């Protein structure tokens, strides 16, 4: 059984999220560490429940969630900033398994970023991509996920959606047969 979505599936799902753009955040729940349920409200449609569970899945559900007895800090922060916010857009960042949810509030623009690769993570930033909070603090040689840092995409050698034929030929020629399948994936 698969536990992650592919980049191509992500590209497709971005279009599915159009139905929650221009809706209002009604409530935010965090049933477990990396499991977020955001309830949106849209006049004429009613409530729409979006479950974000990185690195696994992001999907709409009718399922009611159990409310934890204690509200986790990340959830409390999202409630503070996002209750009654309007979802402005949902975008896939680069050609990665990363979705950015951009919200408009009276206090300004905020973003919720769902990284759905590796161990997964949820990151909350301001309009300038400065990290306000993350479910998990992380450190790599090329970037840090921690409060006060600018959010940056993971380094990617190639963006397959923008690669030219010549760049692809060069990349394939320099890839060993053992690494070819991994490269193409």
Short mmCIF file of C-alpha atoms in Angstrom, two decimals:
data_model
loop_
_atom_site.label_atom_id
_atom_site.label_comp_id
_atom_site.label_asym_id
_atom_site.label_seq_id
_atom_site.Cartn_x
_atom_site.Cartn_y
_atom_site.Cartn_z
CA UNK A 1 0.00 0.00 0.00
CA UNK A 2 1.30 3.46 -0.93
CA UNK A 3 1.84 6.05 1.75
CA UNK A 4 2.69 9.11 -0.37
CA UNK A 5 1.34 10.96 -3.38
CA UNK A 6 3.52 11.40 -6.45
CA UNK A 7 4.48 14.80 -7.85
CA UNK A 8 2.20 14.20 -10.84
CA UNK A 9 -0.75 13.43 -8.51
CA UNK A 10 0.00 16.66 -6.65
CA UNK A 11 -0.13 18.61 -9.89
CA UNK A 12 -3.59 17.13 -10.55
CA UNK A 13 -4.92 17.68 -7.01
CA UNK A 14 -4.15 21.39 -6.99
CA UNK A 15 -7.08 21.81 -9.37
CA UNK A 16 -9.33 19.85 -6.99
CA UNK A 17 -8.68 22.40 -4.26
CA UNK A 18 -10.25 25.21 -6.31
CA UNK A 19 -13.57 24.54 -4.60
CA UNK A 20 -12.20 25.79 -1.27
CA UNK A 21 -10.54 28.92 -2.67
CA UNK A 22 -12.45 32.01 -1.51
CA UNK A 23 -13.94 30.12 1.44
CA UNK A 24 -13.71 31.10 5.10
CA UNK A 25 -11.84 29.07 7.72
CA UNK A 26 -14.43 27.92 10.24
CA UNK A 27 -12.23 25.82 12.56
CA UNK A 28 -8.86 24.10 12.79
CA UNK A 29 -8.27 20.78 14.57
CA UNK A 30 -5.07 18.81 15.12
CA UNK A 31 -6.03 15.24 16.10
CA UNK A 32 -2.38 14.12 16.16
CA UNK A 33 1.11 15.56 15.60
CA UNK A 34 1.05 15.84 11.79
CA UNK A 35 -2.66 15.43 11.19
CA UNK A 36 -4.56 18.66 10.57
CA UNK A 37 -8.26 19.08 9.82
CA UNK A 38 -9.38 22.47 8.53
CA UNK A 39 -13.09 23.15 8.23
CA UNK A 40 -13.98 25.74 5.59
CA UNK A 41 -17.37 27.37 5.12
CA UNK A 42 -18.78 28.62 1.85
CA UNK A 43 -22.22 30.12 1.44
CA UNK A 44 -24.35 27.77 -0.64
CA UNK A 45 -22.00 24.80 -0.10
CA UNK A 46 -21.85 24.65 3.68
CA UNK A 47 -18.87 23.14 5.48
CA UNK A 48 -15.99 21.45 3.67
CA UNK A 49 -13.47 19.47 5.71
CA UNK A 50 -9.88 19.25 4.43
CA UNK A 51 -7.56 16.75 6.10
CA UNK A 52 -3.82 17.35 5.72
CA UNK A 53 -1.72 14.40 6.82
CA UNK A 54 1.84 14.70 5.52
CA UNK A 55 3.67 12.86 4.18
CA UNK A 56 0.64 10.71 3.46
CA UNK A 57 -2.34 12.45 2.00
CA UNK A 58 -4.40 15.60 1.61
CA UNK A 59 -8.07 15.00 1.00
CA UNK A 60 -11.63 16.17 1.60
CA UNK A 61 -13.62 14.19 4.16
CA UNK A 62 -17.05 14.07 5.76
CA UNK A 63 -15.57 12.28 8.74
CA UNK A 64 -15.86 14.03 12.09
CA UNK A 65 -12.62 14.19 14.01
CA UNK A 66 -12.09 13.41 17.65
CA UNK A 67 -11.20 16.56 19.50
CA UNK A 68 -8.11 16.14 21.67
CA UNK A 69 -8.55 17.08 25.32
CA UNK A 70 -5.65 19.54 25.02
CA UNK A 71 -5.18 21.76 21.96
CA UNK A 72 -1.63 21.35 20.58
CA UNK A 73 0.41 24.58 20.33
CA UNK A 74 0.60 24.51 16.52
CA UNK A 75 -3.19 24.17 16.30
CA UNK A 76 -3.74 26.99 18.81
CA UNK A 77 -1.47 29.24 16.73
CA UNK A 78 -3.35 28.42 13.52
CA UNK A 79 -6.68 29.08 15.24
CA UNK A 80 -5.42 32.42 16.51
CA UNK A 81 -4.33 33.58 13.04
CA UNK A 82 -6.65 31.71 10.67
CA UNK A 83 -10.12 31.56 12.22
CA UNK A 84 -12.39 33.53 9.86
CA UNK A 85 -9.51 33.96 7.39
CA UNK A 86 -10.27 33.58 3.69
CA UNK A 87 -8.34 31.07 1.60
CA UNK A 88 -6.89 33.09 -1.27
CA UNK A 89 -5.08 30.35 -3.22
CA UNK A 90 -3.66 26.83 -3.21
CA UNK A 91 -0.45 26.24 -5.17
CA UNK A 92 2.05 23.49 -5.73
CA UNK A 93 5.51 24.92 -5.09
CA UNK A 94 7.88 24.14 -7.93
CA UNK A 95 7.69 20.56 -9.10
CA UNK A 96 7.75 19.26 -5.53
CA UNK A 97 5.27 17.50 -3.28
CA UNK A 98 4.66 20.76 -1.45
CA UNK A 99 1.36 22.63 -1.26
CA UNK A 100 1.02 26.25 -0.18
CA UNK A 101 -2.30 27.46 1.20
CA UNK A 102 -2.40 31.28 1.20
CA UNK A 103 -4.84 32.98 3.58
CA UNK A 104 -6.00 36.61 3.77
CA UNK A 105 -6.79 37.95 7.23
CA UNK A 106 -7.38 41.37 8.76
CA UNK A 107 -3.79 41.16 10.07
CA UNK A 108 -2.34 40.36 6.63
CA UNK A 109 -1.34 37.33 4.55
CA UNK A 110 -0.35 33.99 6.10
CA UNK A 111 0.68 30.73 4.47
CA UNK A 112 0.36 27.12 5.54
CA UNK A 113 2.85 24.90 3.74
CA UNK A 114 2.40 21.13 3.64
CA UNK A 115 5.57 19.24 2.75
CA UNK A 116 4.42 15.79 1.66
CA UNK A 117 7.73 14.02 1.12
CA UNK A 118 10.19 12.23 3.38
CA UNK A 119 8.79 12.46 6.94
CA UNK A 120 6.47 15.34 6.02
CA UNK A 121 5.93 18.62 7.83
CA UNK A 122 3.51 21.51 8.27
CA UNK A 123 4.97 25.01 8.26
CA UNK A 124 3.18 28.29 9.02
CA UNK A 125 4.70 31.50 7.58
CA UNK A 126 3.91 35.16 7.12
CA UNK A 127 3.55 36.85 3.71
CA UNK A 128 7.33 37.15 3.35
CA UNK A 129 7.85 33.41 3.97
CA UNK A 130 9.34 33.95 7.42
CA UNK A 131 8.54 30.85 9.46
CA UNK A 132 6.26 31.56 12.40
CA UNK A 133 6.02 27.93 13.48
CA UNK A 134 6.40 24.37 12.21
CA UNK A 135 5.17 21.04 13.50
CA UNK A 136 8.77 19.81 13.42
CA UNK A 137 11.97 21.85 13.49
CA UNK A 138 14.44 20.48 10.94
CA UNK A 139 17.99 21.15 9.77
CA UNK A 140 19.62 20.17 6.48
CA UNK A 141 22.84 21.38 4.94
CA UNK A 142 20.90 23.57 2.48
CA UNK A 143 17.99 24.83 4.57
CA UNK A 144 16.48 25.09 8.06
CA UNK A 145 12.88 24.75 9.14
CA UNK A 146 12.67 26.75 12.35
CA UNK A 147 11.04 29.87 13.72
CA UNK A 148 12.41 33.12 12.32
CA UNK A 149 14.09 31.55 9.25
CA UNK A 150 12.90 32.21 5.70
CA UNK A 151 11.11 29.22 4.21
CA UNK A 152 13.01 27.88 1.22
CA UNK A 153 12.21 25.01 -1.09
CA UNK A 154 14.46 21.98 -0.97
CA UNK A 155 17.22 22.17 -3.55
CA UNK A 156 16.33 20.36 -6.74
CA UNK A 157 18.80 19.69 -9.50
CA UNK A 158 16.09 19.65 -12.17
CA UNK A 159 12.54 20.91 -12.50
CA UNK A 160 11.09 18.39 -14.95
CA UNK A 161 8.25 20.77 -15.82
CA UNK A 162 10.76 23.37 -17.09
CA UNK A 163 13.71 21.28 -18.30
CA UNK A 164 14.76 21.73 -21.93
CA UNK A 165 15.42 18.83 -24.28
CA UNK A 166 19.14 19.62 -24.27
CA UNK A 167 19.30 19.72 -20.43
CA UNK A 168 17.41 16.42 -20.26
CA UNK A 169 19.80 14.80 -22.77
CA UNK A 170 22.83 16.03 -20.79
CA UNK A 171 21.34 14.83 -17.51
CA UNK A 172 20.51 11.38 -18.92
CA UNK A 173 23.98 11.03 -20.46
CA UNK A 174 25.65 11.79 -17.12
CA UNK A 175 23.46 9.35 -15.16
CA UNK A 176 24.68 5.81 -14.55
CA UNK A 177 22.44 2.89 -15.53
CA UNK A 178 21.92 2.09 -11.85
CA UNK A 179 20.68 5.61 -11.19
CA UNK A 180 18.60 5.98 -14.36
CA UNK A 181 15.34 4.66 -12.89
CA UNK A 182 15.78 6.83 -9.80
CA UNK A 183 16.52 9.87 -11.98
CA UNK A 184 13.43 9.32 -14.15
CA UNK A 185 11.24 8.76 -11.09
#
